[in-house]
Amino acid sequence: MAHYKVEQDDWLTVYLKYLLFVFNFFFWVGGAAVMAVGVWTLVEKSGYLSVLASSTFAASAYILIFAGALVMVTGFLGFGAIIREDRGCLSAYFCLLLVIFLVELVAGVLAHVYYQRLSDELKQHLTRTLAENYRQPGAAEITASVDRLQQDFKCCGSNSSADWLQSSYILSPEAEGRQVPDSCCKTVVARCGQRAHPSNIYKVEGGCISKLEQFLADHLLLMGAVGIGVACLQICGMILTCSLHRRLQLHFY
């Protein structure tokens, strides 16, 4: 009977090891995916950074990259701990899972708080950027960001194309009679912004503000969904790690 109990305990230990190994594999793959999303966000969407009111968008990308790298390192530690059945490594693995879980929790709260302030910040900052900075000396990066924003989102102006009538650029001789920048045009050609008719330029209700708000909201929603999914995995991983640690401790004694 005692021999059967020992064999049963051994099978439970092996079963827990396999479960934790499978979990750790998906956890590691998830970390690689999170880091890839962070790099993609920073590289592909960096064109919008100059028109945002704060550095939170860029910071979120760096947080994703850091979190993904930390998850991958933690995953390697988990593989080593499982294969070696090292209780010390399992304890360190559990602690890292807990730290990552807490970081994700804090990041989720901060993202929610930031989203509440997002609309007002965007309206004030983007309207001022269009009026004061577009095509001005030393503002080449902002100009490129605004042009890309209008072309990518097929919009014109902060709230509407009429916002450009207050722009320093449109009021200057440099505009050459343009009513809006050429990047507002559905088909961009030289001086196409001289005709502000709906058949020629993008007339979107809510302007670029509504489009940019939706883009950032979707981005934060995606981050939240990924965070919840990874957090659920981590809870399972912590439970499995504690169970395996306890089982190895009983075997040791």
PDB file of C-alpha atoms in Angstrom:
ATOM      1  CA  MET A   1       0.000   0.000   0.000  1.00  0.00           C
ATOM      2  CA  ALA A   2       2.851   2.364   0.907  1.00  0.00           C
ATOM      3  CA  HIS A   3       4.598   1.480  -2.361  1.00  0.00           C
ATOM      4  CA  TYR A   4       1.408   2.344  -4.291  1.00  0.00           C
ATOM      5  CA  LYS A   5       1.202   5.675  -2.450  1.00  0.00           C
ATOM      6  CA  VAL A   6       4.805   6.534  -3.401  1.00  0.00           C
ATOM      7  CA  GLU A   7       4.128   5.660  -7.057  1.00  0.00           C
ATOM      8  CA  GLN A   8       0.969   7.754  -6.995  1.00  0.00           C
ATOM      9  CA  ASP A   9       2.927  10.692  -5.560  1.00  0.00           C
ATOM     10  CA  ASP A  10       5.582  10.272  -8.256  1.00  0.00           C
ATOM     11  CA  TRP A  11       2.934  10.306 -10.993  1.00  0.00           C
ATOM     12  CA  LEU A  12       1.376  13.426  -9.518  1.00  0.00           C
ATOM     13  CA  THR A  13       4.784  15.102  -9.498  1.00  0.00           C
ATOM     14  CA  VAL A  14       5.436  14.132 -13.121  1.00  0.00           C
ATOM     15  CA  TYR A  15       1.931  15.283 -14.088  1.00  0.00           C
ATOM     16  CA  LEU A  16       2.499  18.664 -12.399  1.00  0.00           C
ATOM     17  CA  LYS A  17       5.867  19.022 -14.135  1.00  0.00           C
ATOM     18  CA  TYR A  18       4.338  18.427 -17.556  1.00  0.00           C
ATOM     19  CA  LEU A  19       1.490  20.832 -16.858  1.00  0.00           C
ATOM     20  CA  LEU A  20       3.893  23.523 -15.671  1.00  0.00           C
ATOM     21  CA  PHE A  21       6.181  22.891 -18.638  1.00  0.00           C
ATOM     22  CA  VAL A  22       3.272  23.345 -21.089  1.00  0.00           C
ATOM     23  CA  PHE A  23       2.120  26.468 -19.240  1.00  0.00           C
ATOM     24  CA  ASN A  24       5.642  27.886 -19.271  1.00  0.00           C
ATOM     25  CA  PHE A  25       5.953  27.274 -23.019  1.00  0.00           C
ATOM     26  CA  PHE A  26       2.793  29.275 -23.748  1.00  0.00           C
ATOM     27  CA  PHE A  27       3.892  31.897 -21.225  1.00  0.00           C
ATOM     28  CA  TRP A  28       7.251  32.272 -23.015  1.00  0.00           C
ATOM     29  CA  VAL A  29       5.554  32.489 -26.445  1.00  0.00           C
ATOM     30  CA  GLY A  30       3.188  35.101 -24.988  1.00  0.00           C
ATOM     31  CA  GLY A  31       6.168  37.127 -23.791  1.00  0.00           C
ATOM     32  CA  ALA A  32       7.735  37.030 -27.255  1.00  0.00           C
ATOM     33  CA  ALA A  33       4.414  38.166 -28.772  1.00  0.00           C
ATOM     34  CA  VAL A  34       4.052  41.012 -26.264  1.00  0.00           C
ATOM     35  CA  MET A  35       7.576  42.226 -26.991  1.00  0.00           C
ATOM     36  CA  ALA A  36       6.903  42.024 -30.747  1.00  0.00           C
ATOM     37  CA  VAL A  37       3.729  44.118 -30.335  1.00  0.00           C
ATOM     38  CA  GLY A  38       5.732  46.702 -28.374  1.00  0.00           C
ATOM     39  CA  VAL A  39       8.412  46.940 -31.062  1.00  0.00           C
ATOM     40  CA  TRP A  40       5.770  47.114 -33.830  1.00  0.00           C
ATOM     41  CA  THR A  41       3.884  49.856 -31.987  1.00  0.00           C
ATOM     42  CA  LEU A  42       7.053  51.903 -31.528  1.00  0.00           C
ATOM     43  CA  VAL A  43       8.315  51.470 -35.094  1.00  0.00           C
ATOM     44  CA  GLU A  44       5.095  51.566 -37.134  1.00  0.00           C
ATOM     45  CA  LYS A  45       3.081  54.057 -35.090  1.00  0.00           C
ATOM     46  CA  SER A  46       5.893  56.398 -34.043  1.00  0.00           C
ATOM     47  CA  GLY A  47       4.716  58.850 -36.716  1.00  0.00           C
ATOM     48  CA  TYR A  48       1.900  59.956 -34.397  1.00  0.00           C
ATOM     49  CA  LEU A  49       4.039  60.590 -31.315  1.00  0.00           C
ATOM     50  CA  SER A  50       4.680  64.267 -32.094  1.00  0.00           C
ATOM     51  CA  VAL A  51       0.974  65.142 -32.086  1.00  0.00           C
ATOM     52  CA  LEU A  52       0.149  63.446 -28.786  1.00  0.00           C
ATOM     53  CA  ALA A  53      -0.186  65.519 -25.647  1.00  0.00           C
ATOM     54  CA  SER A  54       2.096  63.324 -23.553  1.00  0.00           C
ATOM     55  CA  SER A  55       4.652  60.538 -23.853  1.00  0.00           C
ATOM     56  CA  THR A  56       2.266  57.884 -22.509  1.00  0.00           C
ATOM     57  CA  PHE A  57       1.786  56.279 -25.937  1.00  0.00           C
ATOM     58  CA  ALA A  58       5.546  55.810 -26.366  1.00  0.00           C
ATOM     59  CA  ALA A  59       5.872  54.748 -22.714  1.00  0.00           C
ATOM     60  CA  SER A  60       3.228  52.042 -23.231  1.00  0.00           C
ATOM     61  CA  ALA A  61       5.293  50.605 -26.088  1.00  0.00           C
ATOM     62  CA  TYR A  62       8.454  50.569 -23.951  1.00  0.00           C
ATOM     63  CA  ILE A  63       6.508  48.917 -21.120  1.00  0.00           C
ATOM     64  CA  LEU A  64       5.348  46.199 -23.531  1.00  0.00           C
ATOM     65  CA  ILE A  65       8.919  45.595 -24.705  1.00  0.00           C
ATOM     66  CA  PHE A  66      10.234  45.474 -21.129  1.00  0.00           C
ATOM     67  CA  ALA A  67       7.404  43.209 -19.946  1.00  0.00           C
ATOM     68  CA  GLY A  68       7.867  40.874 -22.913  1.00  0.00           C
ATOM     69  CA  ALA A  69      11.608  40.603 -22.310  1.00  0.00           C
ATOM     70  CA  LEU A  70      11.037  39.970 -18.578  1.00  0.00           C
ATOM     71  CA  VAL A  71       8.473  37.264 -19.379  1.00  0.00           C
ATOM     72  CA  MET A  72      10.915  35.547 -21.749  1.00  0.00           C
ATOM     73  CA  VAL A  73      13.716  35.607 -19.155  1.00  0.00           C
ATOM     74  CA  THR A  74      11.278  34.296 -16.539  1.00  0.00           C
ATOM     75  CA  GLY A  75      10.235  31.561 -18.969  1.00  0.00           C
ATOM     76  CA  PHE A  76      13.843  30.394 -19.370  1.00  0.00           C
ATOM     77  CA  LEU A  77      14.191  30.314 -15.576  1.00  0.00           C
ATOM     78  CA  GLY A  78      10.984  28.278 -15.380  1.00  0.00           C
ATOM     79  CA  PHE A  79      12.260  25.704 -17.884  1.00  0.00           C
ATOM     80  CA  GLY A  80      15.459  25.296 -15.874  1.00  0.00           C
ATOM     81  CA  ALA A  81      13.608  25.007 -12.573  1.00  0.00           C
ATOM     82  CA  ILE A  82      11.201  22.368 -13.937  1.00  0.00           C
ATOM     83  CA  ILE A  83      13.898  20.228 -15.567  1.00  0.00           C
ATOM     84  CA  ARG A  84      16.230  20.372 -12.553  1.00  0.00           C
ATOM     85  CA  GLU A  85      13.387  20.148 -10.010  1.00  0.00           C
ATOM     86  CA  ASP A  86      15.191  22.885  -8.098  1.00  0.00           C
ATOM     87  CA  ARG A  87      13.000  24.313  -5.325  1.00  0.00           C
ATOM     88  CA  GLY A  88      15.102  27.486  -5.092  1.00  0.00           C
ATOM     89  CA  CYS A  89      14.610  28.207  -8.799  1.00  0.00           C
ATOM     90  CA  LEU A  90      10.911  27.412  -8.483  1.00  0.00           C
ATOM     91  CA  SER A  91      10.651  29.948  -5.651  1.00  0.00           C
ATOM     92  CA  ALA A  92      12.430  32.583  -7.760  1.00  0.00           C
ATOM     93  CA  TYR A  93      10.174  31.699 -10.701  1.00  0.00           C
ATOM     94  CA  PHE A  94       7.075  32.169  -8.531  1.00  0.00           C
ATOM     95  CA  CYS A  95       8.354  35.535  -7.252  1.00  0.00           C
ATOM     96  CA  LEU A  96       8.989  36.777 -10.799  1.00  0.00           C
ATOM     97  CA  LEU A  97       5.508  35.681 -11.879  1.00  0.00           C
ATOM     98  CA  LEU A  98       4.081  37.613  -8.939  1.00  0.00           C
ATOM     99  CA  VAL A  99       6.146  40.729  -9.767  1.00  0.00           C
ATOM    100  CA  ILE A 100       5.042  40.654 -13.426  1.00  0.00           C
ATOM    101  CA  PHE A 101       1.422  40.209 -12.305  1.00  0.00           C
ATOM    102  CA  LEU A 102       1.650  43.266 -10.019  1.00  0.00           C
ATOM    103  CA  VAL A 103       3.336  45.357 -12.753  1.00  0.00           C
ATOM    104  CA  GLU A 104       0.540  44.443 -15.167  1.00  0.00           C
ATOM    105  CA  LEU A 105      -2.042  45.397 -12.544  1.00  0.00           C
ATOM    106  CA  VAL A 106      -0.459  48.828 -11.992  1.00  0.00           C
ATOM    107  CA  ALA A 107      -0.059  49.391 -15.747  1.00  0.00           C
ATOM    108  CA  GLY A 108      -3.730  48.535 -16.273  1.00  0.00           C
ATOM    109  CA  VAL A 109      -4.827  51.058 -13.640  1.00  0.00           C
ATOM    110  CA  LEU A 110      -2.590  53.772 -15.122  1.00  0.00           C
ATOM    111  CA  ALA A 111      -3.905  53.060 -18.637  1.00  0.00           C
ATOM    112  CA  HIS A 112      -7.483  53.436 -17.371  1.00  0.00           C
ATOM    113  CA  VAL A 113      -6.670  56.713 -15.608  1.00  0.00           C
ATOM    114  CA  TYR A 114      -4.878  58.053 -18.694  1.00  0.00           C
ATOM    115  CA  TYR A 115      -7.806  57.190 -20.940  1.00  0.00           C
ATOM    116  CA  GLN A 116     -10.112  59.342 -18.816  1.00  0.00           C
ATOM    117  CA  ARG A 117      -7.909  62.376 -19.564  1.00  0.00           C
ATOM    118  CA  LEU A 118      -7.212  61.423 -23.173  1.00  0.00           C
ATOM    119  CA  SER A 119     -10.023  63.308 -24.923  1.00  0.00           C
ATOM    120  CA  ASP A 120      -9.410  66.732 -23.339  1.00  0.00           C
ATOM    121  CA  GLU A 121      -5.635  66.490 -23.818  1.00  0.00           C
ATOM    122  CA  LEU A 122      -5.980  65.560 -27.475  1.00  0.00           C
ATOM    123  CA  LYS A 123      -8.466  68.338 -28.268  1.00  0.00           C
ATOM    124  CA  GLN A 124      -6.323  71.040 -26.680  1.00  0.00           C
ATOM    125  CA  HIS A 125      -2.962  69.837 -27.943  1.00  0.00           C
ATOM    126  CA  LEU A 126      -3.864  68.868 -31.511  1.00  0.00           C
ATOM    127  CA  THR A 127      -5.827  72.072 -32.166  1.00  0.00           C
ATOM    128  CA  ARG A 128      -2.896  74.148 -30.895  1.00  0.00           C
ATOM    129  CA  THR A 129      -0.422  72.090 -32.931  1.00  0.00           C
ATOM    130  CA  LEU A 130      -2.326  72.674 -36.168  1.00  0.00           C
ATOM    131  CA  ALA A 131      -2.661  76.398 -35.500  1.00  0.00           C
ATOM    132  CA  GLU A 132       0.829  77.193 -34.194  1.00  0.00           C
ATOM    133  CA  ASN A 133       3.320  74.527 -35.234  1.00  0.00           C
ATOM    134  CA  TYR A 134       2.419  73.103 -38.615  1.00  0.00           C
ATOM    135  CA  ARG A 135       4.977  74.023 -41.309  1.00  0.00           C
ATOM    136  CA  GLN A 136       6.785  76.323 -38.886  1.00  0.00           C
ATOM    137  CA  PRO A 137      10.611  76.546 -38.545  1.00  0.00           C
ATOM    138  CA  GLY A 138      12.020  73.720 -36.433  1.00  0.00           C
ATOM    139  CA  ALA A 139       8.734  71.754 -36.522  1.00  0.00           C
ATOM    140  CA  ALA A 140       9.501  69.330 -39.355  1.00  0.00           C
ATOM    141  CA  GLU A 141       8.758  66.287 -37.189  1.00  0.00           C
ATOM    142  CA  ILE A 142       5.381  67.670 -36.074  1.00  0.00           C
ATOM    143  CA  THR A 143       4.504  68.579 -39.667  1.00  0.00           C
ATOM    144  CA  ALA A 144       5.319  65.051 -40.863  1.00  0.00           C
ATOM    145  CA  SER A 145       3.251  63.587 -38.018  1.00  0.00           C
ATOM    146  CA  VAL A 146       0.213  65.711 -38.855  1.00  0.00           C
ATOM    147  CA  ASP A 147       0.483  64.880 -42.578  1.00  0.00           C
ATOM    148  CA  ARG A 148       0.745  61.167 -41.846  1.00  0.00           C
ATOM    149  CA  LEU A 149      -2.117  61.354 -39.349  1.00  0.00           C
ATOM    150  CA  GLN A 150      -4.443  62.978 -41.883  1.00  0.00           C
ATOM    151  CA  GLN A 151      -3.537  60.563 -44.658  1.00  0.00           C
ATOM    152  CA  ASP A 152      -3.633  57.375 -42.530  1.00  0.00           C
ATOM    153  CA  PHE A 153      -6.936  58.231 -40.849  1.00  0.00           C
ATOM    154  CA  LYS A 154      -8.453  59.978 -43.880  1.00  0.00           C
ATOM    155  CA  CYS A 155      -9.347  63.098 -41.912  1.00  0.00           C
ATOM    156  CA  CYS A 156      -8.722  66.838 -42.057  1.00  0.00           C
ATOM    157  CA  GLY A 157      -8.272  69.209 -39.146  1.00  0.00           C
ATOM    158  CA  SER A 158      -8.614  68.698 -35.425  1.00  0.00           C
ATOM    159  CA  ASN A 159     -12.436  68.850 -35.241  1.00  0.00           C
ATOM    160  CA  SER A 160     -13.096  69.733 -38.886  1.00  0.00           C
ATOM    161  CA  SER A 161     -11.319  71.117 -41.935  1.00  0.00           C
ATOM    162  CA  ALA A 162     -12.367  74.625 -40.785  1.00  0.00           C
ATOM    163  CA  ASP A 163      -9.704  74.418 -38.042  1.00  0.00           C
ATOM    164  CA  TRP A 164      -7.063  75.065 -40.684  1.00  0.00           C
ATOM    165  CA  LEU A 165      -8.457  78.571 -41.331  1.00  0.00           C
ATOM    166  CA  GLN A 166      -6.806  79.637 -38.049  1.00  0.00           C
ATOM    167  CA  SER A 167      -3.467  78.039 -38.901  1.00  0.00           C
ATOM    168  CA  SER A 168      -0.363  80.234 -39.132  1.00  0.00           C
ATOM    169  CA  TYR A 169       0.669  78.242 -42.193  1.00  0.00           C
ATOM    170  CA  ILE A 170      -2.634  78.678 -44.100  1.00  0.00           C
ATOM    171  CA  LEU A 171      -2.649  82.410 -43.285  1.00  0.00           C
ATOM    172  CA  SER A 172       0.914  82.839 -44.571  1.00  0.00           C
ATOM    173  CA  PRO A 173       2.075  83.492 -48.163  1.00  0.00           C
ATOM    174  CA  GLU A 174       3.816  80.123 -48.069  1.00  0.00           C
ATOM    175  CA  ALA A 175       0.404  78.393 -48.314  1.00  0.00           C
ATOM    176  CA  GLU A 176      -0.004  79.741 -51.869  1.00  0.00           C
ATOM    177  CA  GLY A 177      -3.766  80.075 -51.532  1.00  0.00           C
ATOM    178  CA  ARG A 178      -4.338  76.679 -49.907  1.00  0.00           C
ATOM    179  CA  GLN A 179      -7.373  76.420 -47.642  1.00  0.00           C
ATOM    180  CA  VAL A 180      -6.051  73.193 -46.089  1.00  0.00           C
ATOM    181  CA  PRO A 181      -2.728  71.324 -46.336  1.00  0.00           C
ATOM    182  CA  ASP A 182      -2.284  68.976 -49.263  1.00  0.00           C
ATOM    183  CA  SER A 183      -2.344  66.002 -46.850  1.00  0.00           C
ATOM    184  CA  CYS A 184      -6.098  66.619 -46.432  1.00  0.00           C
ATOM    185  CA  CYS A 185      -6.676  65.657 -50.050  1.00  0.00           C
ATOM    186  CA  LYS A 186      -8.067  62.302 -51.090  1.00  0.00           C
ATOM    187  CA  THR A 187      -5.496  62.273 -53.890  1.00  0.00           C
ATOM    188  CA  VAL A 188      -2.392  64.208 -52.885  1.00  0.00           C
ATOM    189  CA  VAL A 189      -0.906  66.383 -55.608  1.00  0.00           C
ATOM    190  CA  ALA A 190       0.850  69.739 -55.432  1.00  0.00           C
ATOM    191  CA  ARG A 191      -1.440  72.555 -54.215  1.00  0.00           C
ATOM    192  CA  CYS A 192      -4.504  70.275 -54.124  1.00  0.00           C
ATOM    193  CA  GLY A 193      -5.391  71.901 -50.792  1.00  0.00           C
ATOM    194  CA  GLN A 194      -6.500  75.052 -52.624  1.00  0.00           C
ATOM    195  CA  ARG A 195      -9.943  73.487 -53.103  1.00  0.00           C
ATOM    196  CA  ALA A 196     -11.665  72.502 -49.838  1.00  0.00           C
ATOM    197  CA  HIS A 197     -14.637  70.745 -51.414  1.00  0.00           C
ATOM    198  CA  PRO A 198     -15.834  67.380 -49.980  1.00  0.00           C
ATOM    199  CA  SER A 199     -15.108  65.768 -53.342  1.00  0.00           C
ATOM    200  CA  ASN A 200     -11.458  66.767 -53.002  1.00  0.00           C
ATOM    201  CA  ILE A 201     -10.636  66.611 -49.278  1.00  0.00           C
ATOM    202  CA  TYR A 202     -11.622  64.372 -46.363  1.00  0.00           C
ATOM    203  CA  LYS A 203     -14.667  65.725 -44.539  1.00  0.00           C
ATOM    204  CA  VAL A 204     -14.965  63.467 -41.485  1.00  0.00           C
ATOM    205  CA  GLU A 205     -17.418  64.177 -38.690  1.00  0.00           C
ATOM    206  CA  GLY A 206     -15.394  64.837 -35.533  1.00  0.00           C
ATOM    207  CA  GLY A 207     -12.205  65.416 -37.525  1.00  0.00           C
ATOM    208  CA  CYS A 208      -8.897  63.749 -36.699  1.00  0.00           C
ATOM    209  CA  ILE A 209      -9.628  63.944 -32.968  1.00  0.00           C
ATOM    210  CA  SER A 210     -12.335  61.296 -33.177  1.00  0.00           C
ATOM    211  CA  LYS A 211     -10.141  59.051 -35.323  1.00  0.00           C
ATOM    212  CA  LEU A 212      -7.104  59.398 -33.071  1.00  0.00           C
ATOM    213  CA  GLU A 213      -9.201  58.834 -29.953  1.00  0.00           C
ATOM    214  CA  GLN A 214     -10.581  55.620 -31.429  1.00  0.00           C
ATOM    215  CA  PHE A 215      -7.109  54.462 -32.430  1.00  0.00           C
ATOM    216  CA  LEU A 216      -5.697  55.020 -28.942  1.00  0.00           C
ATOM    217  CA  ALA A 217      -8.776  53.515 -27.278  1.00  0.00           C
ATOM    218  CA  ASP A 218      -8.405  50.375 -29.408  1.00  0.00           C
ATOM    219  CA  HIS A 219      -4.700  50.268 -28.554  1.00  0.00           C
ATOM    220  CA  LEU A 220      -5.398  50.495 -24.810  1.00  0.00           C
ATOM    221  CA  LEU A 221      -8.205  47.937 -25.119  1.00  0.00           C
ATOM    222  CA  LEU A 222      -5.840  45.511 -26.848  1.00  0.00           C
ATOM    223  CA  MET A 223      -3.251  46.046 -24.123  1.00  0.00           C
ATOM    224  CA  GLY A 224      -5.901  45.423 -21.477  1.00  0.00           C
ATOM    225  CA  ALA A 225      -7.138  42.230 -23.152  1.00  0.00           C
ATOM    226  CA  VAL A 226      -3.598  40.881 -23.527  1.00  0.00           C
ATOM    227  CA  GLY A 227      -2.831  41.851 -19.927  1.00  0.00           C
ATOM    228  CA  ILE A 228      -5.918  40.036 -18.588  1.00  0.00           C
ATOM    229  CA  GLY A 229      -5.107  36.950 -20.638  1.00  0.00           C
ATOM    230  CA  VAL A 230      -1.488  36.843 -19.472  1.00  0.00           C
ATOM    231  CA  ALA A 231      -2.579  37.559 -15.877  1.00  0.00           C
ATOM    232  CA  CYS A 232      -4.941  34.551 -15.933  1.00  0.00           C
ATOM    233  CA  LEU A 233      -2.101  32.402 -17.245  1.00  0.00           C
ATOM    234  CA  GLN A 234       0.157  33.690 -14.480  1.00  0.00           C
ATOM    235  CA  ILE A 235      -2.356  32.817 -11.765  1.00  0.00           C
ATOM    236  CA  CYS A 236      -2.501  29.257 -13.133  1.00  0.00           C
ATOM    237  CA  GLY A 237       1.291  29.202 -13.301  1.00  0.00           C
ATOM    238  CA  MET A 238       1.674  30.374  -9.702  1.00  0.00           C
ATOM    239  CA  ILE A 239      -0.764  27.696  -8.496  1.00  0.00           C
ATOM    240  CA  LEU A 240       1.085  24.982 -10.441  1.00  0.00           C
ATOM    241  CA  THR A 241       4.467  26.271  -9.209  1.00  0.00           C
ATOM    242  CA  CYS A 242       3.323  26.206  -5.569  1.00  0.00           C
ATOM    243  CA  SER A 243       1.902  22.697  -6.005  1.00  0.00           C
ATOM    244  CA  LEU A 244       5.107  21.366  -7.571  1.00  0.00           C
ATOM    245  CA  HIS A 245       7.258  23.127  -4.960  1.00  0.00           C
ATOM    246  CA  ARG A 246       5.182  21.557  -2.181  1.00  0.00           C
ATOM    247  CA  ARG A 247       5.345  18.115  -3.796  1.00  0.00           C
ATOM    248  CA  LEU A 248       9.165  18.311  -4.147  1.00  0.00           C
ATOM    249  CA  GLN A 249       9.437  19.504  -0.548  1.00  0.00           C
ATOM    250  CA  LEU A 250       7.490  16.448   0.656  1.00  0.00           C
ATOM    251  CA  HIS A 251       9.738  14.168  -1.417  1.00  0.00           C
ATOM    252  CA  PHE A 252      12.819  15.850   0.016  1.00  0.00           C
ATOM    253  CA  TYR A 253      11.688  15.137   3.530  1.00  0.00           C
TER     254      TYR A 253
END
